[in-house]
Structure formats: C-alpha cells, structure tokens
Tab-separated table of C-alpha atoms in Angstrom:
chain	number	residue	atom	x	y	z
A	1	ARG	CA	-0.422	11.107	-42.872
A	2	ASP	CA	1.237	8.595	-40.566
A	3	LEU	CA	4.919	9.557	-40.403
A	4	TYR	CA	5.970	6.073	-39.254
A	5	LEU	CA	4.150	4.046	-41.918
A	6	ASP	CA	4.146	6.899	-44.458
A	7	VAL	CA	0.535	6.285	-45.415
A	8	PRO	CA	-2.473	8.601	-45.305
A	9	VAL	CA	-4.864	7.951	-42.420
A	10	ASP	CA	-8.367	9.371	-41.991
A	11	LEU	CA	-8.979	10.163	-38.300
A	12	SER	CA	-12.236	12.040	-38.764
A	13	ARG	CA	-14.299	9.023	-37.647
A	14	CYS	CA	-11.940	7.746	-34.934
A	15	LEU	CA	-12.781	7.828	-31.240
A	16	PHE	CA	-9.904	7.843	-28.759
A	17	LEU	CA	-10.455	6.393	-25.287
A	18	CYS	CA	-8.033	7.194	-22.454
A	19	THR	CA	-8.049	5.861	-18.914
A	20	ALA	CA	-6.434	7.357	-15.816
A	21	ASN	CA	-6.594	6.889	-12.063
A	22	VAL	CA	-6.488	10.634	-11.389
A	23	ALA	CA	-7.226	13.561	-13.693
A	24	GLU	CA	-4.664	15.851	-12.050
A	25	THR	CA	-1.778	14.190	-13.911
A	26	ILE	CA	-3.306	14.863	-17.358
A	27	PRO	CA	-1.901	17.992	-19.060
A	28	GLY	CA	-4.320	20.893	-19.062
A	29	PRO	CA	-4.482	21.475	-22.861
A	30	LEU	CA	-5.228	17.781	-23.409
A	31	LEU	CA	-7.806	17.658	-20.619
A	32	ASP	CA	-9.688	20.610	-22.138
A	33	ARG	CA	-10.202	18.636	-25.344
A	34	MET	CA	-11.474	15.523	-23.571
A	35	GLU	CA	-14.871	14.535	-22.260
A	36	VAL	CA	-14.318	13.201	-18.728
A	37	ILE	CA	-16.463	10.272	-17.590
A	38	ARG	CA	-15.912	9.331	-13.943
A	39	LEU	CA	-16.512	5.701	-12.948
A	40	ALA	CA	-16.682	4.558	-9.344
A	41	GLY	CA	-14.523	1.660	-8.158
A	42	TYR	CA	-15.756	-1.776	-7.162
A	43	VAL	CA	-16.711	-2.545	-3.581
A	44	PHE	CA	-15.805	-5.777	-1.795
A	45	GLU	CA	-18.978	-7.656	-2.763
A	46	GLU	CA	-18.608	-6.705	-6.430
A	47	LYS	CA	-14.977	-7.830	-6.519
A	48	LEU	CA	-15.997	-11.112	-4.944
A	49	GLN	CA	-18.593	-11.798	-7.631
A	50	ILE	CA	-16.278	-10.732	-10.457
A	51	ALA	CA	-13.553	-13.062	-9.178
A	52	ASN	CA	-15.873	-16.059	-8.816
A	53	GLN	CA	-17.700	-15.598	-12.108
A	54	PHE	CA	-14.952	-14.324	-14.425
A	55	LEU	CA	-11.398	-14.019	-13.063
A	56	ILE	CA	-10.948	-17.474	-11.504
A	57	PRO	CA	-12.426	-19.460	-14.433
A	58	GLN	CA	-10.444	-17.407	-16.968
A	59	THR	CA	-7.197	-17.797	-15.016
A	60	ILE	CA	-7.608	-21.574	-14.726
A	61	THR	CA	-8.346	-21.893	-18.443
A	62	THR	CA	-5.491	-19.692	-19.670
A	63	HIS	CA	-2.924	-21.498	-17.500
A	64	GLY	CA	-3.963	-24.956	-18.634
A	65	ILE	CA	-5.042	-26.132	-15.186
A	66	ASP	CA	-7.938	-28.448	-14.596
A	67	GLY	CA	-10.473	-27.152	-12.093
A	68	ASP	CA	-10.261	-30.462	-10.223
A	69	VAL	CA	-6.661	-29.881	-9.082
A	70	ILE	CA	-7.025	-26.445	-7.465
A	71	THR	CA	-9.466	-25.042	-4.944
A	72	LEU	CA	-9.471	-21.485	-3.611
A	73	ASN	CA	-11.330	-21.226	-0.336
A	74	PRO	CA	-13.748	-18.307	0.103
A	75	ASP	CA	-11.842	-17.022	3.139
A	76	ALA	CA	-8.599	-16.956	1.143
A	77	LEU	CA	-10.293	-15.043	-1.683
A	78	ALA	CA	-11.701	-12.566	0.820
A	79	GLU	CA	-8.214	-12.114	2.283
A	80	LEU	CA	-6.827	-11.404	-1.185
A	81	ILE	CA	-9.408	-8.700	-1.781
A	82	ARG	CA	-9.119	-7.070	1.659
A	83	ASN	CA	-5.379	-7.042	2.296
A	84	TYR	CA	-3.737	-7.652	-1.087
A	85	ALA	CA	-5.824	-5.883	-3.747
A	86	ARG	CA	-7.361	-2.704	-2.365
A	87	GLU	CA	-7.339	-0.751	-5.612
A	88	ALA	CA	-10.563	0.477	-7.184
A	89	GLY	CA	-10.393	-2.046	-10.048
A	90	VAL	CA	-9.560	-5.734	-10.268
A	91	ARG	CA	-6.219	-5.570	-12.088
A	92	GLN	CA	-4.133	-6.396	-9.029
A	93	LEU	CA	-6.555	-9.141	-8.047
A	94	ARG	CA	-6.154	-10.730	-11.467
A	95	LYS	CA	-2.362	-10.611	-11.123
A	96	LEU	CA	-2.532	-12.364	-7.757
A	97	LEU	CA	-4.781	-15.098	-9.108
A	98	GLU	CA	-2.445	-15.594	-12.058
A	99	LYS	CA	0.505	-15.832	-9.683
A	100	ILE	CA	-1.247	-18.567	-7.726
A	101	ALA	CA	-2.149	-20.413	-10.923
A	102	ARG	CA	1.444	-20.323	-12.187
A	103	LYS	CA	2.796	-21.823	-8.975
A	104	VAL	CA	0.157	-24.539	-8.970
A	105	ALA	CA	0.906	-25.360	-12.610
A	106	LEU	CA	4.624	-25.539	-11.856
A	107	ASN	CA	3.993	-27.969	-8.994
A	108	LEU	CA	1.874	-30.139	-11.277
A	109	VAL	CA	4.605	-30.289	-13.910
A	110	ARG	CA	7.231	-31.280	-11.345
A	111	THR	CA	5.025	-33.997	-9.844
A	112	GLU	CA	4.328	-37.357	-11.408
A	113	VAL	CA	0.826	-37.961	-12.694
A	114	GLU	CA	0.116	-40.709	-10.176
A	115	LYS	CA	1.221	-38.515	-7.247
A	116	ARG	CA	-0.703	-35.370	-8.167
A	117	MET	CA	-3.100	-34.188	-5.485
A	118	LEU	CA	-5.696	-31.475	-5.054
A	119	THR	CA	-4.165	-28.114	-4.106
A	120	VAL	CA	-6.318	-26.333	-1.551
A	121	ILE	CA	-5.465	-22.679	-0.969
A	122	GLY	CA	-6.613	-21.296	2.362
A	123	LEU	CA	-5.524	-18.810	4.961
A	124	ASP	CA	-2.872	-21.173	6.318
A	125	ASN	CA	-0.878	-21.438	3.060
A	126	LEU	CA	-1.890	-18.266	1.207
A	127	THR	CA	1.378	-16.512	2.013
A	128	LYS	CA	3.318	-19.324	0.306
A	129	PHE	CA	1.736	-18.344	-3.007
A	130	VAL	CA	1.455	-14.543	-2.830
A	131	GLY	CA	3.729	-13.553	0.072
A	132	GLN	CA	2.891	-11.307	3.002
A	133	PRO	CA	-0.025	-8.870	2.629
A	134	PRO	CA	1.081	-5.324	1.760
A	135	HIS	CA	-1.825	-3.836	3.732
A	136	THR	CA	-2.697	-4.275	7.386
A	137	SER	CA	-5.863	-3.790	9.368
A	138	ASP	CA	-6.816	-0.251	10.291
A	139	HIS	CA	-7.945	-1.257	13.793
A	140	LEU	CA	-4.762	-0.425	15.687
A	141	TYR	CA	-6.703	0.402	18.835
A	142	PRO	CA	-9.544	-2.151	19.187
A	143	GLU	CA	-10.460	-0.903	22.665
A	144	GLY	CA	-10.598	2.755	21.693
A	145	MET	CA	-7.995	5.375	20.934
A	146	PRO	CA	-5.908	6.549	23.903
A	147	PRO	CA	-5.715	10.241	24.880
A	148	GLY	CA	-3.649	12.323	22.516
A	149	VAL	CA	-4.416	10.219	19.403
A	150	CYS	CA	-6.854	11.184	16.663
A	151	MET	CA	-7.814	9.492	13.390
A	152	GLY	CA	-7.517	11.130	9.982
A	153	LEU	CA	-8.275	10.093	6.416
A	154	ALA	CA	-5.877	10.342	3.475
A	155	TRP	CA	-7.119	10.202	-0.113
A	156	THR	CA	-4.924	8.667	-2.809
A	157	SER	CA	-5.430	7.369	-6.335
A	158	MET	CA	-5.551	3.828	-4.917
A	159	GLY	CA	-8.339	4.696	-2.461
A	160	GLY	CA	-8.623	6.000	1.087
A	161	LYS	CA	-6.389	5.233	4.039
A	162	THR	CA	-6.901	5.994	7.702
A	163	LEU	CA	-4.063	7.652	9.589
A	164	PHE	CA	-3.457	7.869	13.321
A	165	VAL	CA	-1.931	11.149	14.486
A	166	GLU	CA	-0.374	11.197	17.938
A	167	ALA	CA	0.378	14.388	19.860
A	168	ARG	CA	3.520	14.114	21.947
A	169	GLY	CA	4.962	16.630	24.417
A	170	ARG	CA	7.729	16.946	26.986
A	171	VAL	CA	8.357	18.886	30.156
A	172	PRO	CA	10.575	21.921	29.455
A	173	GLU	CA	13.971	21.792	31.066
A	174	ALA	CA	15.136	24.440	33.566
A	175	PRO	CA	17.217	27.160	31.885
A	176	ALA	CA	20.936	26.754	32.547
A	177	LEU	CA	23.012	29.697	33.710
A	178	PRO	CA	25.549	31.110	31.243
A	179	LYS	CA	29.105	29.945	31.718
A	180	SER	CA	30.414	33.526	31.885
A	181	THR	CA	28.216	34.294	34.928
A	182	ASP	CA	29.485	31.214	36.753
A	183	ALA	CA	33.093	32.150	36.017
A	184	SER	CA	32.642	35.749	37.214
A	185	LYS	CA	31.074	34.517	40.439
A	186	ALA	CA	33.967	32.134	40.980
A	187	VAL	CA	36.532	34.892	40.387
A	188	GLY	CA	34.694	37.295	42.717
A	189	SER	CA	34.454	34.741	45.489
A	190	SER	CA	38.172	33.901	45.189
A	191	GLN	CA	39.091	37.597	45.416
A	192	GLU	CA	36.956	38.059	48.510
A	193	ASP	CA	38.550	35.015	50.128
A	194	GLY	CA	41.993	36.418	49.395
A	195	LYS	CA	41.148	39.736	50.969
A	196	GLU	CA	39.874	38.049	54.087
A	197	LYS	CA	42.988	35.912	54.377
A	198	GLY	CA	45.273	38.935	53.906
A	199	GLY	CA	43.447	40.894	56.599
A	200	ALA	CA	43.792	38.015	58.986
A	201	ARG	CA	47.559	37.791	58.429
A	202	ARG	CA	48.054	41.556	59.072
A	203	ARG	CA	46.272	41.242	62.364
C-alpha cells in the first residue's frame, strides 16, 4: 500500500532501474539486491556523432531557433567536447549546447527582424557563450619532462586525469651552536682576561 496516496499498489511486476557514476557510494545492503550492469563512456568520436545527429538538432528545435540563424563550427564543437565536457556521458555537452541556444535566442528577440544576421560560433567567440574552459591541456611540458618530475594518473568518477609530481629538495643548513655554549665561552674568556690584567698590575 502506498502510504502517500493511500492506495494498494502491486509491485510484483515492476522493474526498478537505477543509475550511478560509481558503485562505491551505493549502500551495501541495496547493492546486494541489485544486478549491476557496467556501461563504458563515450569516446570523442562518439560524442561528436551524437552531438551532430541528435543533440544539436534537438536543441535548436526545443528553443524555437531556425537552423538558418545559427552555425556551430566543427572546431568549436570539438573544443566543447575536449575542454568543456569531459564526462563519460553527454549530459554536460547538452547543457552547454542549450546555453548557447538560449543566448542566441535572446539576441534574436532583442534584434529587429530586418537586422537579424547569422550567428557563427567558432573558437574566437566561444568563450562569450560558455565562458572559459574548466579543463586545460595535459601537455604542460611539450619538450619533455624536466629532471625531478614524473607523471601519474588519477581515476575519478568523471574520468581519468594526469598529474605531474615534482620532487623538490634543499641543501641542509649548518647546525647552529647552542646559546648557552656561546655564553659560557664569553664568560670564560672575560675571566681569563681579567686575571691577565690583574697579574700585569701587580707586576
């Protein structure tokens, strides 16, 4: 019985589907009662085809934009996939395309019909629509890593990330003498000087 609707519900023929990026965050008792099906993420070429065949046409249609007023260059789309949407799926890529479509639609509404022009989105104006890329290139040392630097790989739920680990060292400083030793030497030397001066006066 559903306690919220207060009606009987038959769940004997229901199939529940759950999605997760990582299985480690699922509680153990629940995970034991589930059948886990692991699906690999999309590679760059697959994301490119999905965007051209499905995401871009759907985004233009849902935002009421004519395909003749907006053009997304292939290099700009490749930049979106490489440095903006690196997740295994295409959810973030869809959000970025929708963000671009909203800004283009807003510009069309604010512009008179006679003055409307084709909006071409390329590498030169991509940041005006989606901002700066959250990811950067992994090639920090194009000419080879310098001595003392090694490359590692970190695994996260959003994919892999290369890390550069640098070993740094310093020359140890010379040990300083304790202050008490310096003071005792100063007192001893002053006493010896006094004795010498006193002996000289007696002579």
